[in-house]
Amino acid sequence: MLFPYSESKRITLTPAAPEDGPAVYDVLLRLGRRTLPPLDVFLAGYTHGVDAQFLVRHRDDGELVGVTTLSEQETAGHILASVHVNAEQPVAIAADATALTVNFAFANWRLRKVYLQSHEGDLDALGFGDRPAELVREEAVLPDHLYFQGRRWDMHVYAVYREQWDEHGVEWLNQIV
């Protein structure tokens, strides 16, 4: 049985409350990874369709360095995980945030897989760069699917399956908590 850890040696995931909306907006705006509506429009709907959302904070000083979200849970047994960590942070911070978020999803819901989407064609940005290929697989590439920063981007869709998480992810998790 999986335990829904919310801390690693480097970060903590704390549940985001409605009053955290401006901080979430600021993280997403600084990353520039997607086109955001005006703040008031964002705040009016930023928690709609969200199953869980976490602020990513440095464990030692509490500095807000990112946001993770679990949303769009389907009866088919999958959910979408979004991990947004400030670009100036070490890759290990994104890796910890991804691992804790994926593990939280599997620990709390009866899911077959957790989807992750990225405009980048490698797994480094999601923290999976040094993880075994058996843990995460690319399931699709949607050409020119996203538009932000004045250009079109491919969207890469990755999946982590429960069986692979139980076999390889738990070992990774045990190394970081």
XYZ file of C-alpha atoms in Angstrom:
177
model
C 0.000 0.000 0.000
C 1.325 3.412 -0.952
C 1.609 6.252 1.540
C 0.778 9.771 0.257
C 4.035 11.477 1.241
C 3.998 15.266 1.094
C 7.673 15.903 1.909
C 11.027 14.978 0.487
C 14.435 15.892 1.848
C 14.298 19.077 -0.269
C 10.647 20.161 -0.602
C 7.198 20.056 0.925
C 3.890 19.915 -0.911
C 1.223 21.890 0.918
C -2.410 21.889 -0.212
C -3.274 25.075 -2.100
C -6.227 27.012 -0.720
C -8.425 29.441 -2.675
C -6.524 32.375 -1.164
C -3.315 30.989 -2.737
C -4.647 31.812 -6.212
C -2.495 34.933 -6.702
C 0.656 32.991 -5.721
C -0.253 30.167 -8.126
C -0.847 32.729 -10.878
C 2.524 34.345 -10.165
C 4.367 31.014 -10.453
C 2.667 30.209 -13.773
C 3.216 33.735 -15.093
C 6.945 33.695 -14.239
C 7.357 30.350 -15.986
C 5.704 31.651 -19.152
C 4.683 28.121 -20.103
C 1.146 28.976 -21.014
C -0.987 31.941 -21.893
C -2.815 33.141 -18.803
C -6.004 35.192 -18.654
C -6.135 38.363 -16.545
C -5.724 37.633 -12.819
C -9.402 38.150 -11.921
C -10.534 35.698 -14.621
C -7.919 33.165 -13.492
C -8.987 33.458 -9.841
C -12.664 32.972 -10.731
C -12.008 29.499 -12.103
C -8.559 28.276 -11.183
C -9.774 25.455 -8.927
C -12.536 24.182 -11.248
C -11.878 20.601 -12.307
C -8.947 20.272 -9.902
C -8.795 17.122 -7.786
C -5.752 18.271 -5.775
C -3.355 21.202 -5.978
C -0.147 21.749 -4.051
C 2.285 24.568 -3.462
C 5.884 23.392 -3.794
C 8.052 24.944 -1.078
C 11.679 24.558 -0.112
C 11.737 22.478 3.024
C 14.445 24.549 4.711
C 13.079 28.088 4.265
C 9.492 27.683 2.982
C 10.168 29.608 -0.246
C 7.441 29.009 -2.856
C 9.155 27.490 -5.899
C 6.321 25.812 -7.789
C 2.836 24.373 -8.076
C 1.560 20.888 -8.867
C -1.967 19.903 -9.821
C -3.932 16.696 -10.259
C -7.008 17.152 -12.450
C -9.361 15.626 -14.981
C -9.716 12.306 -13.161
C -11.524 9.880 -15.435
C -13.610 6.807 -14.690
C -11.230 4.944 -17.013
C -8.653 5.188 -14.224
C -6.373 8.018 -15.220
C -5.621 11.556 -14.107
C -3.552 14.464 -15.400
C -0.628 15.690 -13.288
C 0.845 19.133 -13.930
C 4.165 20.117 -12.400
C 5.357 23.721 -12.616
C 8.650 24.538 -10.888
C 10.584 27.787 -11.262
C 13.220 27.391 -13.971
C 16.073 28.571 -11.739
C 15.532 25.635 -9.384
C 17.719 22.529 -9.643
C 16.235 19.625 -11.618
C 16.098 17.659 -8.351
C 13.360 20.006 -7.086
C 11.173 19.256 -10.130
C 11.967 15.556 -9.759
C 10.857 15.541 -6.124
C 7.683 17.499 -6.932
C 6.824 15.099 -9.753
C 7.502 11.981 -7.692
C 5.472 13.187 -4.706
C 2.559 14.288 -6.920
C 2.425 11.056 -8.941
C 2.691 9.017 -5.747
C -0.089 11.074 -4.122
C -2.367 10.270 -7.059
C -1.723 6.529 -6.890
C -1.953 6.478 -3.081
C -5.306 8.269 -2.966
C -7.240 6.992 -5.955
C -7.731 3.746 -7.822
C -5.896 4.816 -10.948
C -4.289 2.875 -13.771
C -2.070 5.707 -14.919
C -1.046 9.291 -14.360
C -0.576 11.473 -17.432
C 1.992 14.250 -17.668
C 2.137 16.710 -20.551
C 5.042 18.856 -21.659
C 6.039 21.019 -24.591
C 9.557 19.658 -24.168
C 10.586 16.471 -25.910
C 12.658 15.115 -23.053
C 11.785 14.068 -19.556
C 14.320 16.296 -17.787
C 11.856 19.145 -17.243
C 9.499 16.733 -15.475
C 12.275 15.332 -13.315
C 12.327 11.931 -15.015
C 15.601 12.440 -16.897
C 17.550 9.831 -14.945
C 14.652 7.478 -14.222
C 14.384 4.103 -15.917
C 12.465 3.971 -19.176
C 10.194 1.384 -17.568
C 8.809 4.047 -15.220
C 7.443 6.534 -17.744
C 6.579 6.252 -21.402
C 5.713 8.694 -24.114
C 2.234 7.885 -25.373
C 1.671 10.634 -27.922
C 3.020 13.743 -29.569
C 0.474 16.314 -30.678
C 2.218 18.509 -33.282
C 1.711 22.277 -32.980
C -0.872 21.718 -30.247
C 0.088 24.594 -27.943
C 0.496 28.285 -28.601
C 2.364 30.552 -26.210
C 5.365 32.863 -26.233
C 4.422 33.781 -29.792
C 4.856 30.353 -31.328
C 3.371 26.874 -31.686
C 4.718 23.951 -29.662
C 4.292 20.201 -29.834
C 2.676 18.641 -26.787
C 4.267 15.435 -25.537
C 1.989 13.172 -23.515
C 3.706 10.858 -21.038
C 2.161 8.222 -18.784
C 3.212 6.539 -15.567
C 1.391 3.243 -15.045
C 0.544 1.968 -11.586
C 2.373 -1.328 -12.149
C 5.576 0.481 -13.086
C 5.154 2.931 -10.208
C 4.715 0.086 -7.738
C 7.850 -1.581 -9.105
C 10.193 1.366 -9.791
C 8.587 4.528 -8.428
C 8.397 3.412 -4.826
C 12.145 2.757 -4.863
C 12.726 6.281 -6.207
C 10.365 7.708 -3.606
C 12.174 5.927 -0.793
C 15.411 7.613 -1.897
C 13.989 11.141 -1.688
C 11.770 11.089 1.427
